[in-house]
Coordinates of C-alpha atoms and ligand atoms in Angstrom, one line a residue:
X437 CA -8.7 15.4 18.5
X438 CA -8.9 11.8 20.3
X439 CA -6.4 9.9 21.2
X440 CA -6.8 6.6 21.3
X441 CA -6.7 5.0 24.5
X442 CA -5.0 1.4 24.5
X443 CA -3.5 0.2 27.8
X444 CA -0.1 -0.3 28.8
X445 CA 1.6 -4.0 28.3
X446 CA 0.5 -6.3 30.9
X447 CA 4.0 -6.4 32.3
X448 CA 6.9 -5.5 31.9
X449 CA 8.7 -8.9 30.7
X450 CA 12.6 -8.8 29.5
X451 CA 13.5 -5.5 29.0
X452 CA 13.2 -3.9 25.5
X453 CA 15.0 -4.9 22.9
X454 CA 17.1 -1.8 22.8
X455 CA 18.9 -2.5 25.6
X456 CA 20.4 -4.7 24.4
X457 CA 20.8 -4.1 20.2
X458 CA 20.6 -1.3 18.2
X459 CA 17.4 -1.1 16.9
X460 CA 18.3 1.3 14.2
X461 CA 21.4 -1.3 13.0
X462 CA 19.6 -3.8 13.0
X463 CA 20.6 -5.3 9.4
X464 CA 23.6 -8.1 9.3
X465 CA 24.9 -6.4 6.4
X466 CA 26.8 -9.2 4.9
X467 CA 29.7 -8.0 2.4
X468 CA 30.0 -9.5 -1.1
X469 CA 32.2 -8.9 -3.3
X470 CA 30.5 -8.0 -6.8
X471 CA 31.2 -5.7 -9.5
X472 CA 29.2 -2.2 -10.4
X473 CA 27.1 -4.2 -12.9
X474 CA 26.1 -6.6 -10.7
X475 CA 25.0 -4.3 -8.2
X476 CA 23.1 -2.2 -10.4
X477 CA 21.3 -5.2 -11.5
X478 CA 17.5 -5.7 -11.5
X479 CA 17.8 -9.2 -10.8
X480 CA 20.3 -8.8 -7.8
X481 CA 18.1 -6.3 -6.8
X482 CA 15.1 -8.1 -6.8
X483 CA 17.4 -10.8 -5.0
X484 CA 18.5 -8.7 -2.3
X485 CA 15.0 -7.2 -1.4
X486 CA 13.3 -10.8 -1.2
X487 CA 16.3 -11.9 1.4
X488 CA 15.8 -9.2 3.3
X489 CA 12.3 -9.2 3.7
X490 CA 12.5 -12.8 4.2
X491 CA 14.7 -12.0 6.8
X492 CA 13.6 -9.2 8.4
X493 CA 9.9 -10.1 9.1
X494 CA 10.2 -14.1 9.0
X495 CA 8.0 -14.3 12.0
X496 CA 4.7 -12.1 11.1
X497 CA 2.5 -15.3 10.6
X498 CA 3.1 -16.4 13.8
X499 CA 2.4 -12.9 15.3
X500 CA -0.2 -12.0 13.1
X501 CA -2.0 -15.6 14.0
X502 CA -1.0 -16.1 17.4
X503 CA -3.8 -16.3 20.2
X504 CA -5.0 -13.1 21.5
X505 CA -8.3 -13.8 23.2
X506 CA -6.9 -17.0 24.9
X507 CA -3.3 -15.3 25.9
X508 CA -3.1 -16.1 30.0
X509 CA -1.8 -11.8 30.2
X510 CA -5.2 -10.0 28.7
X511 CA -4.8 -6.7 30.3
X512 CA -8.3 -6.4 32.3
X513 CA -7.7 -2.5 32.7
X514 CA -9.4 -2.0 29.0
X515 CA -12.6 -2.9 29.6
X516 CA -14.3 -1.6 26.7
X517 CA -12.1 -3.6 24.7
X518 CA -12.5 -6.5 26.3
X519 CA -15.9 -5.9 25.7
X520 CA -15.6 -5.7 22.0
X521 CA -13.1 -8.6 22.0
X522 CA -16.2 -10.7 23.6
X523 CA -18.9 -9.3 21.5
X524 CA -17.1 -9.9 18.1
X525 CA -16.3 -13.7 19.6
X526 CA -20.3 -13.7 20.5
X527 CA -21.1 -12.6 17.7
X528 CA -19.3 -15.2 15.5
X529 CA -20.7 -17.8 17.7
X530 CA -24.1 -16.5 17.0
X531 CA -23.9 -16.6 13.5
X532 CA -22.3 -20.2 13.5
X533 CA -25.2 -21.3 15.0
X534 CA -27.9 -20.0 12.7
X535 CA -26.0 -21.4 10.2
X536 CA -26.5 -24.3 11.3
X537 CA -30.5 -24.0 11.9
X538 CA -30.4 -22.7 8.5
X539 CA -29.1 -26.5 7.0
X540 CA -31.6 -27.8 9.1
X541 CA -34.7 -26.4 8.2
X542 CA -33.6 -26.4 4.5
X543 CA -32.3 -29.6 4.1
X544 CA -31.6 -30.7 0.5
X545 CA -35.3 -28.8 -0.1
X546 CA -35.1 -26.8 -3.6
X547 CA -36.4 -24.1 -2.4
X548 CA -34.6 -22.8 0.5
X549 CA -34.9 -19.7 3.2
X550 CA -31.9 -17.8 3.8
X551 CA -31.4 -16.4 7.5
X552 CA -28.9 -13.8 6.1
X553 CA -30.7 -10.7 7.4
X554 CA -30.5 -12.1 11.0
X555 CA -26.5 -12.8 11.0
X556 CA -24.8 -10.5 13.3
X557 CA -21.7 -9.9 11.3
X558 CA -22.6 -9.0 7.4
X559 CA -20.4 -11.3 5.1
X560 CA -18.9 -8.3 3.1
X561 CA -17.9 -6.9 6.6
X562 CA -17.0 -10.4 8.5
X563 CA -13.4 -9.4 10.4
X564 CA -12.4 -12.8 10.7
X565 CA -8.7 -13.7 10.2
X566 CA -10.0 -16.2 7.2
X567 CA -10.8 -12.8 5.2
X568 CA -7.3 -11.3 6.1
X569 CA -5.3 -10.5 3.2
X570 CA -2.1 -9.1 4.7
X571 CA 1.3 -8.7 3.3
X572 CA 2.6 -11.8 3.9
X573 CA 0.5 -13.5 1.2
X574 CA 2.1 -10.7 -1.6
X575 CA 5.7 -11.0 -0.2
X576 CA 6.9 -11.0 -4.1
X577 CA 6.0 -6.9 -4.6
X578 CA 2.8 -7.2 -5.9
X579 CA 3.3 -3.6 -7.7
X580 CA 6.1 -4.4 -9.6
X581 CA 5.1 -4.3 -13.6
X582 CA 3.7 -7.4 -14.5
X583 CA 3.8 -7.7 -18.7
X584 CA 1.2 -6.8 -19.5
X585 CA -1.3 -8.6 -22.0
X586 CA -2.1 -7.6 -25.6
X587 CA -4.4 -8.5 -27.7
X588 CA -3.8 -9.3 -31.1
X589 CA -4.8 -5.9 -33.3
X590 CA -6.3 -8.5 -35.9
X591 CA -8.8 -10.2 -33.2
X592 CA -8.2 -13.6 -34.3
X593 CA -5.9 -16.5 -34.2
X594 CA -5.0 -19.1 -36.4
X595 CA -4.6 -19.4 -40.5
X596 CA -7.0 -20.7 -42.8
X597 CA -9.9 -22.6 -42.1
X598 CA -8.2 -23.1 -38.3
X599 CA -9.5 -19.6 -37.6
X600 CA -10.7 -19.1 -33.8
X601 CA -12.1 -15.5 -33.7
X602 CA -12.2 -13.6 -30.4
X603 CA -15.6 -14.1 -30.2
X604 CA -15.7 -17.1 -30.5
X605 CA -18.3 -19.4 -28.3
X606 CA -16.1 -21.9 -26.5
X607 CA -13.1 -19.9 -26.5
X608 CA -15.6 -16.9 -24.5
X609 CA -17.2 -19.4 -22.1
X610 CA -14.0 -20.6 -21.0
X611 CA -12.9 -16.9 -20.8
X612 CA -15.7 -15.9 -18.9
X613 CA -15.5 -19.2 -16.5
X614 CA -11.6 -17.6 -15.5
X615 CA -13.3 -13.9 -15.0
X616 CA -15.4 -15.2 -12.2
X617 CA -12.2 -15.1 -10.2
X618 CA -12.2 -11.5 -10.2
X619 CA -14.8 -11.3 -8.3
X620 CA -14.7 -10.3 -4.7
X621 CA -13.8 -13.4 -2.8
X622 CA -16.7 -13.2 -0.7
X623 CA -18.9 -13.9 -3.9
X624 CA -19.4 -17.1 -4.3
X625 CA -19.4 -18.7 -7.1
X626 CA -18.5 -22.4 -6.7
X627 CA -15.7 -24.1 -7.7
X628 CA -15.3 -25.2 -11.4
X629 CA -11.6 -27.3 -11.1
X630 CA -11.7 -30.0 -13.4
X631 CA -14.6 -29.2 -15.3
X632 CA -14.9 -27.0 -18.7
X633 CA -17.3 -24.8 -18.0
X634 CA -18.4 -22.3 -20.5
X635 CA -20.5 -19.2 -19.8
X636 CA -22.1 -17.4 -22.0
X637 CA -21.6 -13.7 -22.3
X638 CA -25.2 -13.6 -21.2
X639 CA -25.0 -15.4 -17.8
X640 CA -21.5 -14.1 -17.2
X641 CA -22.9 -10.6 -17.6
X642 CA -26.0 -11.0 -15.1
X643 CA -23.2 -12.4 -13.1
X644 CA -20.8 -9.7 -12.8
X645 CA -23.9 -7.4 -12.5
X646 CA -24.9 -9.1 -9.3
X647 CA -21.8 -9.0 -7.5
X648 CA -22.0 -5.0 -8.3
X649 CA -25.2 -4.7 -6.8
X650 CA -24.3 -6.8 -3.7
X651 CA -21.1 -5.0 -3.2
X652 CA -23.2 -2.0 -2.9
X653 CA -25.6 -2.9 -1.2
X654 CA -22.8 -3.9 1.2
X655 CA -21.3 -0.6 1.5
X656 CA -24.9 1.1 1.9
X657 CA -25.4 -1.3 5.2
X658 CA -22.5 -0.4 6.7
X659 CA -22.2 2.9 5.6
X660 CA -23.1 4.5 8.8
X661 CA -20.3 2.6 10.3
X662 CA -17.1 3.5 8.1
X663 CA -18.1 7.2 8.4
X664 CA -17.2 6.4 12.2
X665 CA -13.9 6.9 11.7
X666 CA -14.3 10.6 10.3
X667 CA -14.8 11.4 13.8
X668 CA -13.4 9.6 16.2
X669 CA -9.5 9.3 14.9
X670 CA -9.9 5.4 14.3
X671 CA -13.0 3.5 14.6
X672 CA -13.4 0.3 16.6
X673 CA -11.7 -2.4 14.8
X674 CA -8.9 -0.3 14.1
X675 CA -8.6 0.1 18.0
X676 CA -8.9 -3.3 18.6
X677 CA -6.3 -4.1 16.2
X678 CA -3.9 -1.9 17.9
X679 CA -4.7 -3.1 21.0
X680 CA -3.9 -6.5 19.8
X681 CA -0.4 -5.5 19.1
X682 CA 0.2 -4.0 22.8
X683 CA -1.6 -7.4 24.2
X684 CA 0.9 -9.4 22.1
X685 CA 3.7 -7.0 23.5
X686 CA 4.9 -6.4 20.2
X687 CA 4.3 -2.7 21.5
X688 CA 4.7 -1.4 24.9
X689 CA 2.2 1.7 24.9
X690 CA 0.7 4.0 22.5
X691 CA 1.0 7.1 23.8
X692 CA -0.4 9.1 21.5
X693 CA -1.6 10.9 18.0
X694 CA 0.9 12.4 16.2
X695 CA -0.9 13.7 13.2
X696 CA -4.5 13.1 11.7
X697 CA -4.2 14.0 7.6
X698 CA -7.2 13.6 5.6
X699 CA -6.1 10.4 4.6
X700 CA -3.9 8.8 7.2
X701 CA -4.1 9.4 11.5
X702 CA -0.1 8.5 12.8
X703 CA 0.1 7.4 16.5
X704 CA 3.5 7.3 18.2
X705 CA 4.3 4.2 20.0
X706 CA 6.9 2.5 22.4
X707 CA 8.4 0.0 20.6
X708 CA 7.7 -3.5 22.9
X709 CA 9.7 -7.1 23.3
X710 CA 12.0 -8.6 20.3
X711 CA 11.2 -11.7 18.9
X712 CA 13.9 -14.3 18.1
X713 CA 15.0 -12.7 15.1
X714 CA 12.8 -9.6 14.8
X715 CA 14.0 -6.4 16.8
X716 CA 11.4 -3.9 17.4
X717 CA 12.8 -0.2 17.4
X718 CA 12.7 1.7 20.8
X719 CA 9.9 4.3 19.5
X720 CA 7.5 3.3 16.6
X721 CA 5.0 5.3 14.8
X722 CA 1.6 3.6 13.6
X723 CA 0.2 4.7 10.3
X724 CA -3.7 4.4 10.4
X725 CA -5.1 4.6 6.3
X726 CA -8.3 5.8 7.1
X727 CA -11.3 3.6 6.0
X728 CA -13.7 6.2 5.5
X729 CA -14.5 6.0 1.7
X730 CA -14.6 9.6 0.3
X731 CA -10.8 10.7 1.1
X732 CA -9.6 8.6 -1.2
X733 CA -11.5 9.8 -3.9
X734 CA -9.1 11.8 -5.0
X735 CA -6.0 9.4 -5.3
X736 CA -8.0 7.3 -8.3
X737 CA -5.4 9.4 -10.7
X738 CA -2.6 7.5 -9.2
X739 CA -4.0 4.1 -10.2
X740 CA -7.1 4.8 -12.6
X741 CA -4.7 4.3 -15.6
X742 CA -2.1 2.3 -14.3
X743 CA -2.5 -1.1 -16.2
X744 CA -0.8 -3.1 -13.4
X745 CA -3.9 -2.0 -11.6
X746 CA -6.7 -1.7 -13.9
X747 CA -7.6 -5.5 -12.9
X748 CA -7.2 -5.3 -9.5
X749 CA -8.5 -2.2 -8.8
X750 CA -11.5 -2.3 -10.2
X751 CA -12.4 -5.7 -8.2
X752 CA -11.6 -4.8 -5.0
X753 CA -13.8 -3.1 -2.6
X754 CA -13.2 0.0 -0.7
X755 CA -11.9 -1.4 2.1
X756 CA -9.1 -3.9 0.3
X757 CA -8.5 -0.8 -1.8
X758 CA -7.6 0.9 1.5
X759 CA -5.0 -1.8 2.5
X760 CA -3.7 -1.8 -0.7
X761 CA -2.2 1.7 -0.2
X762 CA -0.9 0.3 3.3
X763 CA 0.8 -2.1 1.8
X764 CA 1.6 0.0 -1.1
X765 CA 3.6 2.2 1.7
X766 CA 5.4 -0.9 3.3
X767 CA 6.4 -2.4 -0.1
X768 CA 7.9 1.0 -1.5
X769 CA 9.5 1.7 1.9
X770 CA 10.8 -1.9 1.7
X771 CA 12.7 -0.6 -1.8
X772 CA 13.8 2.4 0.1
X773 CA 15.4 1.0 3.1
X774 CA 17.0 -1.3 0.3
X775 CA 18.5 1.5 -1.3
X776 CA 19.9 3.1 1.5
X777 CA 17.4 6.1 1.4
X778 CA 17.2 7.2 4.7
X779 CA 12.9 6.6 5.7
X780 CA 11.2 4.9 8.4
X781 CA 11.9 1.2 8.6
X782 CA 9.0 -1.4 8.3
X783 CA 7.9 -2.9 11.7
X784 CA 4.9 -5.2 10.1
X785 CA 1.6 -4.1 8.4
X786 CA -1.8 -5.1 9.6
X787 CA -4.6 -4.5 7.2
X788 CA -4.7 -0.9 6.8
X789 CA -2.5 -0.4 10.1
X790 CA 1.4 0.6 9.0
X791 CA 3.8 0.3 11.9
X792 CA 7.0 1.6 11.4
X793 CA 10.1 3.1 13.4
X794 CA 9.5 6.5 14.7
X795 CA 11.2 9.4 13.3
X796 CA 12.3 11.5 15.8
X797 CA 12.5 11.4 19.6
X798 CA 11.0 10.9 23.1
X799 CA 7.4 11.3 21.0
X800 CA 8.6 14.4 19.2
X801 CA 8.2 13.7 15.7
X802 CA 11.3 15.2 13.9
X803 CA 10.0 19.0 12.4
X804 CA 9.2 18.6 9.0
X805 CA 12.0 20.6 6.4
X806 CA 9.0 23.4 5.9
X807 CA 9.0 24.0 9.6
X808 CA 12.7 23.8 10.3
X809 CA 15.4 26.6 10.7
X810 CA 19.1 25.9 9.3
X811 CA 21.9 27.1 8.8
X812 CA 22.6 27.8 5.0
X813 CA 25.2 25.1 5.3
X814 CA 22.8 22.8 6.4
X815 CA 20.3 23.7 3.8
X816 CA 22.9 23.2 1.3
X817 CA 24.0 20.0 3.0
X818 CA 19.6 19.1 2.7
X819 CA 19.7 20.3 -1.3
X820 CA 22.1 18.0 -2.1
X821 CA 21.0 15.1 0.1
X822 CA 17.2 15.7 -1.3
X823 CA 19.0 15.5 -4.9
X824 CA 20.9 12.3 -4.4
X825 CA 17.7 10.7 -3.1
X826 CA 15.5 11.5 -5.9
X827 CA 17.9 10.0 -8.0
X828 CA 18.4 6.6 -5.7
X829 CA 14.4 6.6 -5.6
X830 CA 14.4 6.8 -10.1
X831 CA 17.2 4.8 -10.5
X832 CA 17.5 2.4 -7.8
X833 CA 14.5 2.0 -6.5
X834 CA 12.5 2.6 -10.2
X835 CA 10.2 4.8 -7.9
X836 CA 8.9 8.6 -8.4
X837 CA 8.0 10.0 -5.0
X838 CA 4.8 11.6 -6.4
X839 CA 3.9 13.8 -3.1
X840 CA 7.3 14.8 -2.4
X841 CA 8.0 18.5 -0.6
X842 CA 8.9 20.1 2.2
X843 CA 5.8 18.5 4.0
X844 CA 6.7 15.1 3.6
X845 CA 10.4 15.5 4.3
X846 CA 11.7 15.4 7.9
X847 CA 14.6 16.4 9.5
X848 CA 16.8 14.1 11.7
X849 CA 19.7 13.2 12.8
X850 CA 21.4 15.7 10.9
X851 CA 20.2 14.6 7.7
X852 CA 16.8 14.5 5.5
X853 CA 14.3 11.5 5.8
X854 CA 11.7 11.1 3.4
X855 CA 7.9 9.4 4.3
X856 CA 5.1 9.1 3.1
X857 CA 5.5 6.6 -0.4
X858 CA 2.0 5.1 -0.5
X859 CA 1.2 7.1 -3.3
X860 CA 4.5 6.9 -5.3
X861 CA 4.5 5.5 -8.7
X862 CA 7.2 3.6 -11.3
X863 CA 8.4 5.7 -13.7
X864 CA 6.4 4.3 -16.4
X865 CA 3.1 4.6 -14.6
X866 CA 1.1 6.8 -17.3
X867 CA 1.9 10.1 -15.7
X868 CA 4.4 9.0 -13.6
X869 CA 7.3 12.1 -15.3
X870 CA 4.4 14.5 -14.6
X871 CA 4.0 13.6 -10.9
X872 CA 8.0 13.4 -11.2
X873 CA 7.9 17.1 -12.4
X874 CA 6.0 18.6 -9.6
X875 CA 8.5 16.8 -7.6
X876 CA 11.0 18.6 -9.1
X877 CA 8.7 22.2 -9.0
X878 CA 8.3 21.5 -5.4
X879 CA 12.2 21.1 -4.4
X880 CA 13.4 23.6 -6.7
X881 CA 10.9 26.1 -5.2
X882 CA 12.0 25.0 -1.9
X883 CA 15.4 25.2 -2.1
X884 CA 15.6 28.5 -4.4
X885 CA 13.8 30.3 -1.9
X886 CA 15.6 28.7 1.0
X887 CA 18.6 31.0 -0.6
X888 CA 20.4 27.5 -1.9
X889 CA 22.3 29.2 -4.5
X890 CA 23.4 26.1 -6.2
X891 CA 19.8 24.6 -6.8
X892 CA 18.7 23.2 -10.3
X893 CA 15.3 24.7 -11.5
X894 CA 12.6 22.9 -12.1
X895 CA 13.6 22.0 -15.3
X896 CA 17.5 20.9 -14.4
X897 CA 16.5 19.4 -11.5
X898 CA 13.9 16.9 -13.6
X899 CA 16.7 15.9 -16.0
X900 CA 19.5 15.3 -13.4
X901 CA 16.9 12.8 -11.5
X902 CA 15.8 11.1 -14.8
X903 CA 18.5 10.9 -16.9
X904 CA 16.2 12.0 -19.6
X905 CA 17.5 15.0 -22.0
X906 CA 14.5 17.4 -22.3
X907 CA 15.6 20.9 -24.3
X908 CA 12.8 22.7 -24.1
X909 CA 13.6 26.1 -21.9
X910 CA 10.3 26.7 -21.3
X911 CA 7.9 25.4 -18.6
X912 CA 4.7 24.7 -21.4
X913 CA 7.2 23.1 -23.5
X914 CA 8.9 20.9 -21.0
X915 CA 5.8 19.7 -19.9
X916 CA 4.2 19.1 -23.3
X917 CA 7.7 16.9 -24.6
X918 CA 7.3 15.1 -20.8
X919 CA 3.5 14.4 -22.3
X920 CA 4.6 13.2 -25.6
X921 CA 6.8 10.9 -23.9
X922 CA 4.2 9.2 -21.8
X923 CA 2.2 8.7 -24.6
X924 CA 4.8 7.1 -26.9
X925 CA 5.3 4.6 -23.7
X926 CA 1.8 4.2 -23.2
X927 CA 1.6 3.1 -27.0
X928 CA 5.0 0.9 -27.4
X929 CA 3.0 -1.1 -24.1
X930 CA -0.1 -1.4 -25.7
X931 CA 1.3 -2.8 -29.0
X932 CA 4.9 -4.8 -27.8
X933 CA 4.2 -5.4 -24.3
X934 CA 6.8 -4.0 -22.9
X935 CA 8.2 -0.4 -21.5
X936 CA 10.2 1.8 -24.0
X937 CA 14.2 1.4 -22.8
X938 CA 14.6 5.3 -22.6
X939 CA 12.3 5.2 -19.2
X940 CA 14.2 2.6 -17.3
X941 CA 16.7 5.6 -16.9
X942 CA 19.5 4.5 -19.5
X943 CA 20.9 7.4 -19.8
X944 CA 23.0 7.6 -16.3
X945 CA 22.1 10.3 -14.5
X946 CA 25.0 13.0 -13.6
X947 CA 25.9 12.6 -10.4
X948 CA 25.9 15.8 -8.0
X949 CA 28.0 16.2 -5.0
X950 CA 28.7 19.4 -3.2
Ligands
ADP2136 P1 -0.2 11.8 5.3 O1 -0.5 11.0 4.1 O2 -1.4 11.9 6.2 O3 0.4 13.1 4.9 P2 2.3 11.1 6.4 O4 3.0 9.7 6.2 O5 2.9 12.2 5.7 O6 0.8 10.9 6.1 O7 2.3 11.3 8.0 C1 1.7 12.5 8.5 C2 2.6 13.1 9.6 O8 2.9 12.1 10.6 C3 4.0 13.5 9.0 O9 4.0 14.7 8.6 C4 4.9 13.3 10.2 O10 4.9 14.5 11.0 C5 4.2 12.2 11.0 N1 4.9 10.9 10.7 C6 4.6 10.0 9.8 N2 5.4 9.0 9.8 C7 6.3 9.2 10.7 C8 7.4 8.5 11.3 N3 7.8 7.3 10.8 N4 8.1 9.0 12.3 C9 7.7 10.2 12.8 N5 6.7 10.9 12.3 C10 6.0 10.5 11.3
MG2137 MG1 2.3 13.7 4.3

């Protein structure tokens, strides 16, 4: 496969940040003093993780917004990307311009001609920072559960002769006026503040079936262009984003591709200067979500019914849907690190480009737990480690791995690290037990065959993470009670609006030790 060829730092500047901290100790772990409750809390929790993110990555605007075509060190020995760098500022220019001819000829005429089809960069594909939507903006853990919203069974509100049905005309214009913001933010559709505007279903309905068709006819254009990235390991803009990191010596080099997945490639990196209060680890990995469209077909069952996503998803275009699961990654790794769970610690996310700290050493990813020999005391050592963890990620982190085996667990450092969360769930996501089940299937298979004589079946293993009390002693059994119990919470959200206590893990779960 390629690998992608960004140029060295300019120069060398201070020395790494290494040298002089630990990279991997990063945290000022401040002690309190605080009782069991109060650390099990979800508010201190909650607390806790918005202090250290604030903390840990106070400086990302500044990076992500800093100047990169004017910087006085642009490494001349990448030409093609200086290149591209001048094209895309061309290009802009360009555009600017015949927007400007545009007003002019047009005037305040009623009937106007559009110069769309002659703008170099396509509106739904524009790469300027003013369409970024990075992880600053969603600091607060977008993926939490929001409550969700119910309607009332009976469809109308009021008593008497105050009744306001649900279809009522004012009440759906105004309705319809708020839906407009769902639209892609590229659609515009003017700004209403201040006024009460009412559409009817009829306009609003035309509406949403324009902003369809353009989103499509978006995706058709530039088609040709995602698919790019099939076969090269990261197309253009990706590149150009990396090399924006190493030009803003954030990085030192990228030396190379570590793995290309179906849905992700992961470069290895060398970790470059610290800023004031942000220390970059000596060897970083860089996780590319790949933007071509069909991989992630088959991830739709992790959000499709999810209600915290129904809204957003279903807005979003391919692309955002693509950094969503970046920054689904960074926000559940975030939880992780929180926990104490040993995983790769955020570095900063860029669209749909993760960097994190590298697992492993001198550019040798550490072997994943499929491809490592061990001693049986080690394995036992792993069993029990992997078995604590699944219970920090329910309980602590309210988080069910959803992809987790010996592929996606590494071994380092004498101990087991787990990676790759972009897919993993809350408990209470619709089949969140069931992906937690095949967790369970996956380690207990593992570890059973691995000659771990202590490991929990499938079955154990499920209620020691969960906390939950399932009798049945048969697979088809288990899973059908784990059904029924998704449904029951699907049904107490739809009608109270909230989760079902028994799924927030109430029942402690027993704690395992060798
Ligand atoms: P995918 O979704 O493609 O499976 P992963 O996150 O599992 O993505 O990464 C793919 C591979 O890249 C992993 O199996 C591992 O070998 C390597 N990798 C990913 N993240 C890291 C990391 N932080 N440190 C070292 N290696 C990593
Ligand atoms: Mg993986």
């Amino acid at each position: 496969m390629d690998s992608v060829e960004v140029a060295a730092a300019p120069d060398a500047g201070p020395g790494p940040a290494w040298q002089s901290k630990c990279p991997w100790g990063a945290h000022n772990t401040t002690s309190m003093s605080c009782s069991l409750a109060d650390v099990m809390s979800e508010q201190l929790a909650k607390e806790l993780q918005l202090e250290e993110e604030n903390a840990a990555f106070p400086e990302v605007v500044a990076v992500a917004e800093g100047p990169f075509i004017t910087g006085e060190n642009i490494d001349t020995s990448s030409d093609l990307m200086l290149a591209q760098m001048l094209q895309m500022e061309f290009d802009r220019e360009y555009d600017a311009q015949l927007r400007r001819e545009e007003k002019k000829i047009n005037g305040d005429s009623k009937v106007s001609i559009s110069f769309e089809n002659y703008r170099k960069v396509h509106p739904y594909d524009s790469d300027s920072s003013e369409d970024e939507v990075d992880w600053q903006d969603t600091r607060h853990d977008p993926y939490r559960a929001d409550k969700p919203t119910t309607t009332p069974r009976k469809g109308f509100i009021g008593k008497g002769k105050d009744i306001t049905t649900k279809h009522d005309e004012v009440v759906c214009g105004r309705k319809n006026t708020a839906r407009m913001e769902n639209f892609a933010p590229e659609f515009q559709v003017g700004d209403g503040i201040g006024m009460d505007l009412k559409l009817s279903n009829q306009v609003f309905n035309a509406l949403k079936q324009h902003a369809y068709s353009e989103e499509r006819r978006s995706a058709r254009l530039h088609e040709k262009k995602e698919h790019s990235t099939a076969e090269k390991a990261v197309d253009p803009k990706t590149r150009l984003l990396m090399y924006k990191m190493v030009n803003s010596g954030m990085l030192e080099t990228i030396t190379g591709c570590v793995s290309t997945g179906k849905e992700s490639v992961v470069f290895h990196a060398y970790g470059g200067n610290a800023t004031e209060d942000k220390v970059i680890p000596p060897e970083c990995a860089i996780k590319v979500f790949k933007t071509t469209l069909n991989e992630f077909k088959n991830r739709d069952k992790y959000i499709k019914d999810d209600y915290r996503f129904k809204d957003r998803f279903s807005k979003l275009n391919p692309r955002k849907i693509i950094r969503m699961w970046a920054e689904k990654e960074m926000h559940n790794l975030t939880r992780m690190q929180n926990a104490g769970i040993p995983c790769p610690q955020v570095v900063i996310l860029k669209k749909h480009v993760l960097v994190m700290s590298f697992i492993g050493q001198d550019q040798v990813p550490a072997p994943k737990l499929k491809d490592v020999t061990l001693s049986s005391e080690d394995m036992k050592k792993a069993y029990y480690q992997v078995l604590n963890m699944m219970q920090q990620l329910y309980k602590e982190c309210n988080l069910v791995h959803a992809d987790l085996s010996e592929y996606n667990m590494l071994w380092h450092d004498g101990k087991v690290w787990l990676i790759d969360v972009s897919q993993s769930v809350e408990p209470t996501h619709p089949h969140g037990l069931e992906f937690l089940f095949r967790d369970c299937r996956n380690v207990a298979q593992f570890f059973q065959k691995a000659g771990v004589a202590e490991a929990l079946n499938e079955r154990e293993l499920f209620n020691a993470v969960s906390g939950l009390n399932i009798t049945a002693d048969n697979e088809v059994d288990f899973q059908a009670e784990i059904e029924a119990l998704e449904k029951m919470n699907e049904d107490h959200v739809q009608n109270h609006g909230k989760k079902l206590s028994v799924f927030s893990g109430d029942g402690d779960p027993p704690i395992y030790a060798e």
